[in-house]
CSV table of C-alpha atoms and ligand atoms in Angstrom, one decimal:
chain,number,residue,atom,x,y,z
A,1,MET,CA,19.5,-9.9,-44.2
A,2,ASN,CA,22.9,-8.4,-43.6
A,3,SER,CA,22.0,-4.9,-44.4
A,4,SER,CA,19.1,-4.9,-41.9
A,5,ASP,CA,19.4,-2.9,-38.7
A,6,ASP,CA,17.3,-5.6,-36.9
A,7,ALA,CA,18.9,-8.8,-35.7
A,8,ILE,CA,17.6,-11.6,-37.8
A,9,ILE,CA,18.2,-15.1,-36.4
A,10,SER,CA,16.9,-18.5,-37.4
A,11,LYS,CA,17.0,-21.5,-35.2
A,12,LYS,CA,15.8,-25.1,-34.9
A,13,PHE,CA,13.1,-26.1,-32.4
A,14,ASP,CA,15.8,-27.4,-30.0
A,15,GLY,CA,17.3,-23.9,-30.0
A,16,THR,CA,20.3,-24.6,-32.2
A,17,ILE,CA,21.1,-21.4,-34.1
A,18,ILE,CA,21.1,-21.8,-37.8
A,19,SER,CA,21.8,-18.2,-39.0
A,20,TRP,CA,22.9,-15.0,-37.4
A,21,ASN,CA,23.2,-11.7,-39.4
A,22,GLU,CA,25.5,-8.7,-38.9
A,23,ALA,CA,23.0,-6.7,-36.9
A,24,ALA,CA,22.7,-9.7,-34.5
A,25,GLU,CA,26.5,-9.6,-34.1
A,26,ARG,CA,26.4,-5.9,-33.2
A,27,MET,CA,23.4,-6.3,-30.9
A,28,PHE,CA,24.5,-9.4,-28.9
A,29,GLY,CA,28.3,-9.3,-29.3
A,30,TYR,CA,28.7,-12.8,-30.6
A,31,THR,CA,30.0,-13.3,-34.2
A,32,ALA,CA,28.1,-15.5,-36.5
A,33,TYR,CA,31.0,-18.0,-36.2
A,34,GLU,CA,30.5,-18.1,-32.4
A,35,ALA,CA,26.7,-18.2,-32.5
A,36,VAL,CA,25.8,-20.6,-35.3
A,37,ASN,CA,25.4,-24.2,-34.0
A,38,ASN,CA,25.4,-22.8,-30.5
A,39,ASN,CA,22.1,-22.8,-28.5
A,40,ILE,CA,19.9,-19.7,-28.4
A,41,SER,CA,20.0,-19.8,-24.6
A,42,ILE,CA,23.3,-17.9,-24.8
A,43,ILE,CA,21.3,-14.7,-25.3
A,44,ILE,CA,18.3,-15.6,-23.1
A,45,PRO,CA,18.4,-14.5,-19.4
A,46,GLU,CA,17.8,-17.6,-17.2
A,47,GLU,CA,14.6,-16.2,-15.7
A,48,LEU,CA,13.1,-16.0,-19.2
A,49,TYR,CA,13.7,-19.6,-20.3
A,50,GLU,CA,10.0,-20.4,-19.5
A,51,GLU,CA,8.9,-17.5,-21.7
A,52,GLU,CA,11.0,-18.7,-24.5
A,53,LYS,CA,9.5,-22.2,-24.3
A,54,GLU,CA,6.0,-20.6,-24.5
A,55,ILE,CA,7.0,-18.6,-27.6
A,56,ILE,CA,8.3,-21.8,-29.3
A,57,SER,CA,5.2,-23.8,-28.5
A,58,LYS,CA,3.1,-21.0,-30.0
A,59,VAL,CA,5.2,-20.8,-33.2
A,60,LYS,CA,5.0,-24.7,-33.4
A,61,ASN,CA,1.3,-24.2,-33.7
A,62,GLY,CA,1.9,-21.9,-36.7
A,63,GLU,CA,1.3,-18.7,-34.7
A,64,ARG,CA,3.3,-15.5,-35.5
A,65,ILE,CA,4.3,-13.3,-32.6
A,66,LYS,CA,4.7,-9.6,-33.4
A,67,HIS,CA,6.6,-6.8,-31.5
A,68,TYR,CA,6.8,-8.8,-28.3
A,69,GLU,CA,8.9,-6.7,-25.8
A,70,THR,CA,11.3,-8.7,-23.7
A,71,ILE,CA,14.9,-8.7,-22.4
A,72,ARG,CA,18.0,-10.4,-23.9
A,73,LYS,CA,21.5,-10.6,-22.6
A,74,THR,CA,24.7,-9.8,-24.6
A,75,LYS,CA,28.0,-11.6,-24.7
A,76,ASP,CA,29.4,-9.2,-22.1
A,77,GLY,CA,26.5,-9.8,-19.7
A,78,ASN,CA,24.5,-6.6,-20.4
A,79,ARG,CA,20.8,-6.7,-20.6
A,80,ILE,CA,19.0,-5.0,-23.5
A,81,SER,CA,15.4,-4.4,-24.2
A,82,ILE,CA,14.2,-5.8,-27.6
A,83,ALA,CA,11.0,-6.0,-29.6
A,84,LEU,CA,10.7,-9.5,-31.0
A,85,THR,CA,8.9,-10.7,-34.1
A,86,VAL,CA,8.9,-14.5,-34.3
A,87,SER,CA,7.6,-16.6,-37.2
A,88,PRO,CA,7.7,-20.2,-38.2
A,89,ILE,CA,9.9,-21.4,-41.1
A,90,ASN,CA,8.2,-23.9,-43.4
A,91,ASP,CA,9.8,-26.4,-45.8
A,92,SER,CA,8.5,-26.8,-49.3
A,93,ASN,CA,5.8,-29.1,-48.0
A,94,GLY,CA,4.5,-26.6,-45.5
A,95,ASN,CA,6.0,-28.4,-42.5
A,96,ILE,CA,7.3,-26.2,-39.8
A,97,ILE,CA,11.0,-26.9,-39.5
A,98,GLY,CA,12.4,-23.9,-37.5
A,99,ILE,CA,11.9,-20.5,-36.2
A,100,SER,CA,13.0,-17.1,-37.5
A,101,LYS,CA,13.4,-14.2,-35.1
A,102,ILE,CA,13.7,-10.5,-35.8
A,103,ALA,CA,14.9,-8.5,-32.8
A,104,ARG,CA,14.9,-4.7,-32.6
A,105,ASP,CA,16.9,-3.0,-29.9
A,106,ILE,CA,14.6,-0.7,-28.1
A,107,SER,CA,16.7,0.1,-25.1
A,108,GLY,CA,17.4,3.7,-26.1
A,109,GLN,CA,13.7,4.1,-27.0
A,110,ASN,CA,12.7,2.8,-23.6
A,111,ILE,CA,15.0,5.1,-21.7
A,112,ALA,CA,13.7,8.1,-23.6
A,113,GLU,CA,10.1,6.9,-23.0
A,114,GLU,CA,10.8,6.3,-19.4
A,115,LYS,CA,12.4,9.7,-19.0
A,116,GLN,CA,9.4,11.3,-20.7
A,117,ALA,CA,7.0,9.4,-18.4
A,118,THR,CA,9.0,10.3,-15.3
A,119,LEU,CA,9.0,13.9,-16.2
A,120,ALA,CA,5.3,13.8,-17.0
A,121,ALA,CA,4.6,12.2,-13.6
A,122,ILE,CA,6.7,14.8,-11.8
A,123,VAL,CA,4.8,17.6,-13.5
A,124,ASN,CA,1.5,16.1,-12.8
A,125,SER,CA,2.2,15.3,-9.2
A,126,SER,CA,3.5,18.8,-8.5
A,127,ASP,CA,1.6,21.0,-6.1
A,128,ASP,CA,2.6,24.0,-8.2
A,129,ALA,CA,0.7,24.8,-11.3
A,130,ILE,CA,3.0,24.1,-14.3
A,131,ILE,CA,1.8,25.7,-17.5
A,132,SER,CA,3.5,26.1,-20.9
A,133,LYS,CA,2.6,28.6,-23.5
A,134,THR,CA,3.8,29.9,-26.9
A,135,LEU,CA,5.4,33.3,-27.3
A,136,PHE,CA,2.0,34.6,-28.2
A,137,GLY,CA,0.5,33.5,-24.9
A,138,ILE,CA,-1.4,30.5,-26.2
A,139,ILE,CA,-1.5,27.7,-23.6
A,140,THR,CA,0.1,24.5,-24.7
A,141,SER,CA,0.2,22.4,-21.5
A,142,TRP,CA,-1.6,22.5,-18.2
A,143,ASN,CA,-0.9,20.1,-15.3
A,144,HIS,CA,-3.2,18.8,-12.5
A,145,ALA,CA,-2.2,21.4,-10.0
A,146,ALA,CA,-3.1,24.2,-12.6
A,147,THR,CA,-6.6,22.6,-12.8
A,148,LYS,CA,-6.8,22.6,-9.0
A,149,MET,CA,-5.5,26.1,-8.6
A,150,PHE,CA,-7.5,27.9,-11.4
A,151,GLY,CA,-10.5,25.6,-11.8
A,152,TYR,CA,-10.1,25.1,-15.6
A,153,THR,CA,-9.5,21.6,-16.9
A,154,GLU,CA,-6.8,20.9,-19.5
A,155,ASP,CA,-9.3,20.6,-22.3
A,156,GLU,CA,-10.8,23.9,-21.5
A,157,VAL,CA,-7.6,25.9,-21.7
A,158,ILE,CA,-5.3,24.2,-24.2
A,159,GLY,CA,-5.2,26.5,-27.2
A,160,LYS,CA,-6.7,29.5,-25.3
A,161,HIS,CA,-4.8,32.7,-24.5
A,162,ILE,CA,-3.2,32.9,-21.0
A,163,SER,CA,-5.2,36.1,-20.4
A,164,ILE,CA,-8.2,34.0,-19.2
A,165,ILE,CA,-6.5,33.8,-15.8
A,166,ILE,CA,-5.0,37.3,-15.8
A,167,PRO,CA,-7.0,40.1,-14.1
A,168,PRO,CA,-7.8,42.9,-16.6
A,169,ASP,CA,-5.8,45.4,-14.6
A,170,ARG,CA,-2.7,43.2,-14.7
A,171,ILE,CA,-2.7,42.4,-18.4
A,172,ASP,CA,0.4,44.6,-18.8
A,173,GLU,CA,2.3,42.1,-16.7
A,174,GLU,CA,2.0,39.5,-19.4
A,175,THR,CA,3.5,41.9,-22.0
A,176,MET,CA,6.4,42.4,-19.6
A,177,ILE,CA,6.8,38.7,-18.9
A,178,ILE,CA,6.8,37.8,-22.6
A,179,GLY,CA,9.2,40.6,-23.3
A,180,ASN,CA,11.6,39.2,-20.8
A,181,ILE,CA,11.2,35.6,-22.1
A,182,ARG,CA,11.8,36.7,-25.7
A,183,SER,CA,15.1,38.1,-24.7
A,184,GLY,CA,16.0,34.9,-22.9
A,185,LYS,CA,15.5,36.2,-19.3
A,186,LYS,CA,13.9,34.2,-16.6
A,187,ILE,CA,11.5,35.7,-14.1
A,188,GLN,CA,11.7,34.4,-10.6
A,189,HIS,CA,9.4,34.5,-7.6
A,190,PHE,CA,7.3,37.3,-9.1
A,191,GLU,CA,4.4,37.7,-6.7
A,192,THR,CA,1.1,38.6,-8.4
A,193,VAL,CA,-2.6,37.8,-8.5
A,194,ARG,CA,-4.5,35.6,-11.0
A,195,ILE,CA,-8.2,34.8,-11.4
A,196,ALA,CA,-9.7,31.3,-11.2
A,197,LYS,CA,-12.6,30.1,-13.3
A,198,ASP,CA,-15.1,30.9,-10.5
A,199,GLY,CA,-13.7,34.5,-10.2
A,200,ARG,CA,-11.7,33.8,-7.1
A,201,LYS,CA,-8.5,35.7,-6.7
A,202,VAL,CA,-5.4,33.5,-6.3
A,203,ASN,CA,-2.2,35.0,-4.9
A,204,ILE,CA,0.7,33.3,-6.7
A,205,SER,CA,4.5,33.4,-6.8
A,206,LEU,CA,5.4,33.0,-10.4
A,207,THR,CA,8.6,31.7,-12.0
A,208,VAL,CA,8.7,31.9,-15.8
A,209,SER,CA,11.5,30.4,-18.0
A,210,PRO,CA,12.0,30.4,-21.7
A,211,ILE,CA,11.4,27.1,-23.6
A,212,ARG,CA,14.0,26.5,-26.4
A,213,ASN,CA,13.8,24.1,-29.3
A,214,LYS,CA,16.7,21.8,-30.2
A,215,ASP,CA,18.4,24.6,-32.0
A,216,GLY,CA,18.3,26.8,-29.0
A,217,LYS,CA,15.6,29.1,-30.4
A,218,ILE,CA,13.0,30.4,-27.8
A,219,ILE,CA,9.7,29.0,-28.8
A,220,GLY,CA,7.6,29.5,-25.7
A,221,ALA,CA,7.6,29.9,-21.9
A,222,SER,CA,7.0,27.6,-19.0
A,223,LYS,CA,5.3,29.0,-15.9
A,224,ILE,CA,5.4,27.6,-12.4
A,225,ALA,CA,2.9,29.2,-10.2
A,226,ARG,CA,2.8,28.6,-6.4
A,227,ASP,CA,-0.3,29.4,-4.5
A,228,ILE,CA,0.7,31.8,-1.8
A,229,THR,CA,-2.8,32.8,-0.6
A,230,GLU,CA,-2.3,31.0,2.6
A,231,ARG,CA,1.1,32.5,3.2
A,232,ILE,CA,-0.3,36.0,2.6
A,233,GLU,CA,-3.2,35.3,4.9
A,234,LEU,CA,-0.8,34.2,7.6
A,235,GLU,CA,1.4,37.2,7.0
A,236,LYS,CA,-1.6,39.5,7.5
A,237,GLN,CA,-2.5,37.7,10.7
A,238,ARG,CA,1.0,37.9,11.9
A,239,LEU,CA,1.0,41.7,11.3
A,240,LEU,CA,-2.3,41.9,13.2
A,241,TYR,CA,-1.0,39.9,16.1
A,242,THR,CA,2.3,41.9,16.2
A,243,GLU,CA,0.3,45.2,16.4
A,244,LYS,CA,-1.9,43.7,19.1
A,245,LEU,CA,1.1,42.5,21.0
A,246,GLN,CA,2.8,45.9,20.7
A,247,GLN,CA,-0.4,47.6,22.0
A,248,LEU,CA,-0.6,45.1,24.9
A,249,ASN,CA,3.0,45.6,25.7
A,250,LYS,CA,2.5,49.4,25.7
A,251,TYR,CA,-0.4,49.0,28.2
A,252,LYS,CA,1.8,46.8,30.3
A,253,ASP,CA,4.6,49.4,30.3
A,254,GLU,CA,2.2,52.1,31.1
A,255,PHE,CA,0.8,50.1,33.9
A,256,MET,CA,4.2,49.4,35.3
A,257,ALA,CA,5.2,53.0,35.2
A,258,MET,CA,2.0,54.1,36.9
A,259,ALA,CA,2.1,51.3,39.5
A,260,SER,CA,5.8,52.0,40.4
A,261,HIS,CA,5.1,55.7,40.6
A,262,GLU,CA,2.1,55.2,42.9
A,263,LEU,CA,4.0,52.8,45.1
A,264,LYS,CA,6.9,55.2,45.5
A,265,THR,CA,5.1,57.9,47.4
A,266,PRO,CA,3.8,55.8,50.3
A,267,LEU,CA,7.1,54.0,50.5
A,268,THR,CA,9.1,57.2,50.7
A,269,ILE,CA,6.9,58.2,53.6
A,270,ILE,CA,7.3,54.8,55.3
A,271,LYS,CA,11.1,55.1,54.9
A,272,ALA,CA,11.2,58.6,56.3
A,273,THR,CA,9.0,57.7,59.3
A,274,LEU,CA,11.0,54.6,60.1
A,275,GLY,CA,14.2,56.7,60.0
A,276,ILE,CA,12.7,59.1,62.5
A,277,LEU,CA,11.4,56.2,64.6
A,278,LEU,CA,14.9,54.6,64.7
A,279,LEU,CA,16.4,57.9,65.8
A,280,LYS,CA,13.9,58.2,68.6
A,281,MET,CA,14.5,54.6,69.9
A,282,GLN,CA,18.3,54.7,70.0
A,283,GLU,CA,18.7,52.5,73.0
A,284,ASP,CA,15.4,50.7,72.7
A,285,ASP,CA,15.6,46.8,72.6
A,286,ASN,CA,13.1,46.9,69.7
A,287,SER,CA,15.4,49.0,67.4
A,288,PRO,CA,16.8,45.9,65.5
A,289,PHE,CA,13.3,45.2,64.3
A,290,VAL,CA,13.0,48.7,63.0
A,291,GLN,CA,16.4,48.3,61.4
A,292,LYS,CA,15.4,45.0,59.7
A,293,THR,CA,12.2,46.7,58.5
A,294,LEU,CA,14.1,49.6,57.1
A,295,LYS,CA,16.5,47.2,55.3
A,296,GLN,CA,13.5,45.6,53.6
A,297,VAL,CA,12.0,49.0,52.8
A,298,ASP,CA,15.3,49.9,51.1
A,299,LYS,CA,15.2,46.7,49.0
A,300,LEU,CA,11.6,47.6,48.0
A,301,ASP,CA,12.7,51.2,47.2
A,302,LYS,CA,15.5,49.9,44.9
A,303,LEU,CA,13.1,47.6,43.1
A,304,ILE,CA,10.6,50.4,42.6
A,305,ASN,CA,13.4,52.6,41.3
A,306,ASP,CA,14.6,49.9,38.9
A,307,LEU,CA,11.0,49.5,37.6
A,308,LEU,CA,10.7,53.2,37.2
A,309,ASP,CA,14.0,53.2,35.3
A,310,ILE,CA,12.7,50.4,33.0
A,311,SER,CA,9.7,52.5,32.2
A,312,LYS,CA,11.9,55.4,31.4
A,313,ILE,CA,14.0,53.3,29.2
A,314,GLN,CA,11.0,51.8,27.4
A,315,SER,CA,9.5,55.2,26.7
A,316,GLY,CA,12.8,56.7,25.7
A,317,LYS,CA,12.7,59.1,28.6
A,318,LEU,CA,15.9,58.1,30.3
A,319,GLU,CA,17.9,61.4,30.3
A,320,LEU,CA,21.6,61.5,30.7
A,321,LYS,CA,23.5,64.3,32.3
A,322,LEU,CA,26.8,64.0,30.6
A,323,ALA,CA,30.0,65.5,32.1
A,324,ASP,CA,33.6,64.6,32.7
A,325,PHE,CA,34.3,62.7,36.0
A,326,ASP,CA,37.0,60.8,37.7
A,327,MET,CA,36.2,57.1,37.6
A,328,ASN,CA,38.6,56.3,40.5
A,329,ILE,CA,36.8,58.7,42.8
A,330,LEU,CA,33.4,57.3,41.9
A,331,LEU,CA,34.6,53.7,42.4
A,332,LYS,CA,36.2,54.6,45.8
A,333,GLU,CA,33.0,56.2,47.0
A,334,ILE,CA,30.7,53.3,45.9
A,335,ILE,CA,33.1,50.7,47.2
A,336,GLY,CA,33.3,52.5,50.5
A,337,ASN,CA,29.6,52.4,50.9
A,338,ILE,CA,29.1,48.8,49.8
A,339,GLN,CA,32.0,47.5,51.9
A,340,LEU,CA,30.0,48.4,55.0
A,341,THR,CA,27.4,45.8,54.0
A,342,THR,CA,29.6,42.8,53.2
A,343,PRO,CA,32.4,40.7,54.8
A,344,ILE,CA,33.8,40.1,51.3
A,345,ARG,CA,36.8,42.4,50.7
A,346,ILE,CA,36.4,44.7,47.8
A,347,ILE,CA,39.8,45.6,46.4
A,348,LEU,CA,40.2,48.5,44.0
A,349,LYS,CA,43.4,48.0,42.0
A,350,GLU,CA,45.8,50.8,42.2
A,351,ASN,CA,46.4,52.4,38.8
A,352,ASN,CA,48.4,55.3,37.9
A,353,GLY,CA,46.9,56.1,34.6
A,354,GLN,CA,44.3,58.7,33.8
A,355,VAL,CA,40.8,57.3,34.2
A,356,SER,CA,38.8,60.4,33.6
A,357,ALA,CA,35.6,59.4,31.9
A,358,TYR,CA,32.8,61.2,30.1
A,359,GLY,CA,29.2,60.3,31.0
A,360,ASP,CA,26.3,60.5,33.5
A,361,MET,CA,28.2,59.9,36.8
A,362,GLU,CA,25.0,59.0,38.7
A,363,ARG,CA,23.9,56.5,36.2
A,364,ILE,CA,27.3,55.0,35.8
A,365,GLY,CA,27.4,54.8,39.6
A,366,LEU,CA,24.2,52.7,39.3
A,367,VAL,CA,25.8,50.3,36.9
A,368,ILE,CA,28.8,49.9,39.2
A,369,THR,CA,26.5,49.4,42.2
A,370,ASN,CA,24.6,46.7,40.2
A,371,LEU,CA,27.8,44.9,39.2
A,372,LEU,CA,29.2,45.0,42.7
A,373,GLY,CA,25.8,43.9,44.2
A,374,ASN,CA,25.7,40.9,41.9
A,375,ALA,CA,29.4,40.0,42.5
A,376,ILE,CA,28.6,39.9,46.2
A,377,LYS,CA,25.3,38.1,45.9
A,378,TYR,CA,26.6,35.4,43.5
A,379,SER,CA,29.8,34.6,45.4
A,380,PRO,CA,28.7,33.6,48.8
A,381,GLY,CA,31.6,32.6,51.2
A,382,SER,CA,34.3,34.0,48.8
A,383,LYS,CA,37.0,36.3,50.1
A,384,GLU,CA,37.5,39.1,47.7
A,385,ILE,CA,36.2,41.0,44.7
A,386,VAL,CA,38.6,42.9,42.6
A,387,VAL,CA,37.6,46.1,40.8
A,388,ASP,CA,39.8,47.7,38.1
A,389,ALA,CA,39.5,50.8,35.9
A,390,PHE,CA,41.9,51.5,33.1
A,391,ARG,CA,42.2,53.4,29.8
A,392,ALA,CA,42.2,51.6,26.5
A,393,ASP,CA,42.5,54.0,23.5
A,394,ASP,CA,39.6,56.4,23.7
A,395,ALA,CA,37.7,54.4,26.4
A,396,ILE,CA,37.7,53.8,30.1
A,397,ILE,CA,37.1,50.2,30.9
A,398,VAL,CA,35.9,49.1,34.3
A,399,SER,CA,36.0,45.5,35.4
A,400,VAL,CA,34.5,43.7,38.5
A,401,LYS,CA,35.9,40.3,39.1
A,402,ASP,CA,34.4,37.8,41.6
A,403,ASN,CA,35.2,34.2,42.5
A,404,GLY,CA,31.6,33.1,42.7
A,405,ILE,CA,29.2,30.6,41.1
A,406,GLY,CA,29.9,31.6,37.5
A,407,ILE,CA,27.5,31.7,34.6
A,408,PRO,CA,26.8,28.9,32.1
A,409,GLN,CA,28.3,29.8,28.7
A,410,GLU,CA,24.9,29.5,27.0
A,411,ASP,CA,23.4,32.2,29.3
A,412,ILE,CA,26.2,34.7,29.1
A,413,THR,CA,24.7,36.9,26.4
A,414,ASN,CA,21.1,36.6,27.6
A,415,ILE,CA,21.7,37.8,31.1
A,416,PHE,CA,21.6,41.4,29.8
A,417,SER,CA,18.0,40.9,28.6
A,418,ARG,CA,15.0,42.1,30.6
A,419,PHE,CA,13.9,39.8,33.4
A,420,TYR,CA,16.4,37.1,32.3
A,421,ARG,CA,17.9,35.0,35.1
A,422,VAL,CA,20.0,31.8,34.9
A,423,SER,CA,17.6,29.0,35.5
A,424,GLY,CA,17.6,27.1,38.8
A,425,LEU,CA,18.9,30.1,40.8
A,426,SER,CA,15.7,31.4,42.3
A,427,SER,CA,15.6,29.1,45.2
A,428,THR,CA,19.0,30.2,46.4
A,429,PHE,CA,19.4,33.8,45.2
A,430,SER,CA,16.6,36.3,45.2
A,431,GLY,CA,16.5,38.7,42.2
A,432,SER,CA,14.4,40.0,39.4
A,433,GLY,CA,16.6,40.0,36.3
A,434,ILE,CA,16.4,43.8,36.0
A,435,GLY,CA,19.8,45.1,37.1
A,436,LEU,CA,21.9,44.0,34.2
A,437,TYR,CA,19.2,45.0,31.7
A,438,ILE,CA,19.2,48.5,33.1
A,439,SER,CA,23.0,48.6,33.3
A,440,SER,CA,23.3,47.5,29.6
A,441,GLU,CA,20.7,50.1,28.5
A,442,ILE,CA,22.6,52.8,30.4
A,443,ILE,CA,25.9,51.8,28.9
A,444,SER,CA,24.5,51.5,25.4
A,445,ARG,CA,23.0,55.0,25.7
A,446,HIS,CA,26.5,56.1,26.5
A,447,GLY,CA,27.7,54.5,23.3
A,448,GLY,CA,29.7,52.0,25.3
A,449,LYS,CA,29.8,48.2,25.7
A,450,ILE,CA,29.1,45.8,28.6
A,451,TRP,CA,30.0,42.2,28.6
A,452,ALA,CA,31.0,39.3,30.9
A,453,GLU,CA,33.5,36.5,30.9
A,454,SER,CA,32.8,33.6,33.2
A,455,GLU,CA,33.7,30.1,34.2
A,456,LEU,CA,31.2,27.9,36.0
A,457,ASN,CA,32.0,27.5,39.7
A,458,LYS,CA,35.2,29.6,39.3
A,459,GLY,CA,33.8,33.1,39.0
A,460,SER,CA,32.8,35.9,36.6
A,461,THR,CA,34.3,39.2,35.4
A,462,PHE,CA,32.0,41.9,34.2
A,463,TYR,CA,33.3,44.7,32.1
A,464,PHE,CA,31.9,47.9,30.7
A,465,SER,CA,33.5,50.7,28.6
A,466,ILE,CA,32.5,54.3,28.2
A,467,ARG,CA,34.2,57.2,26.5
A,468,ALA,CA,37.3,58.7,28.2
A,469,SER,CA,37.1,62.4,28.7
A,470,ILE,CA,38.8,64.4,26.1
A,471,ILE,CA,40.9,66.5,28.4
B,501,ADP,P1,19.1,39.5,39.3
B,501,ADP,O1,20.5,39.4,40.0
B,501,ADP,O2,18.2,40.4,40.1
B,501,ADP,O3,18.5,38.2,39.0
B,501,ADP,P2,20.5,40.8,37.1
B,501,ADP,O4,19.9,41.5,35.9
B,501,ADP,O5,21.4,41.7,37.9
B,501,ADP,O6,19.3,40.3,37.9
B,501,ADP,O7,21.3,39.5,36.7
B,501,ADP,C1,20.7,38.7,35.7
B,501,ADP,C2,21.2,37.2,36.0
B,501,ADP,O8,22.6,37.1,35.6
B,501,ADP,C3,21.2,36.8,37.4
B,501,ADP,O9,19.9,36.3,37.7
B,501,ADP,C4,22.2,35.7,37.4
B,501,ADP,O10,21.7,34.5,36.9
B,501,ADP,C5,23.3,36.2,36.5
B,501,ADP,N1,24.4,37.0,37.1
B,501,ADP,C6,24.6,38.3,37.2
B,501,ADP,N2,25.7,38.6,37.8
B,501,ADP,C7,26.3,37.4,38.1
B,501,ADP,C8,27.5,37.1,38.8
B,501,ADP,N3,28.4,38.0,39.2
B,501,ADP,N4,27.8,35.8,38.9
B,501,ADP,C9,27.0,34.8,38.5
B,501,ADP,N5,25.8,35.1,37.9
B,501,ADP,C10,25.5,36.4,37.7
């Protein structure tokens, strides 16, 4: 009894323990001295008292219970799983006088079994095909998803060579994969094609890892295959749509170019005719109407020019006439013209430094006009706008500062995108979201930078930089 690895205990019907071997001491933590004459309930969890009663009544009837799995508790309160064999003890006359119990600790075994079962459940519930094979390519396991993906049942493929799902023109891949596995290398996300039982092609992404035995020797490979047919299909569709979209976008750009071009000719004639008309009716009471009309025609003219510029930018036809020019002179000229149209004072900061720049003066002039136009438009009622030009290393930086409505932080980088306007402005400020886009294209074609700093309801400062002239 004492050399046994199983706990062997005998007890009376009332539960009094009669004997308790060494394995019982190890298993339950009580010494024989502590256990003998004590009641067996010391190792039975309360919720299992009823079960114990049932077992006793069966044994009383002469029954023997074999490998009954249940739970017991140890001296320090831990619960352990045991397999119980319970037999009656008879006296010399054959009367049942007690019970003998043999308990085997199966906690470790249970954990291993549970782990095994959990792993098996994970493998089987996976949406990815999980397959294992020997180093010779013989399939050794095949989960549900593999059946779903390739159409073969487990029984049909176990023991077969993996080549049954490999297209003939890709058989070399298997040699490469096994070669890698033999040298302990893992293959990850390898995109390839396999063949299902019904001949269907399955696009998969494959991850293959070596399987090692207890001694670390590589004995096979595990494959995880993800069906990427849908993804590839979507990718194809996306490409198709992108191409279509690009084509449509091209049509739109072409249409915009054509429409602005066609609009420009009649508008130029209207503008010239109105100019002549205005000259002829100097003292006429009706001349303010013509002036008003001319102003609107000017707006229309600017819009059409902007649209034409966009078309040129889109088709890469925006040509720059690069030369050295004095930024101060350009700023003075533009400010002089714009000042006539607004009560807001435009101040050009005095600076003594050299602000000779290198670029297309006319286009840079357009950028400055756009920035000043915005500064005026978006700061109604304010008193002044400050313009500055200074040299920083190899660049000339120009800034236009207003005290206007400001720009929300989240919009500040987007305002340079085509047609982008801060939301909620349209009812108060007319505009098309083109000016800053054209300006940023012009500046980037110069190899320069354009950016803005702004605080809501306080004002904005727009900056751009271009190369300083070398001389
Ligand atoms: P538009 O003024 O015709 O809408 P822009 O491309 O010139 O187009 O400007 C884009 C947007 O940037 C404007 O709609 C406005 O929301 C914002 N914005 C530009 N300049 C200023 C400024 N100085 N102050 C406040 N918001 C501005």
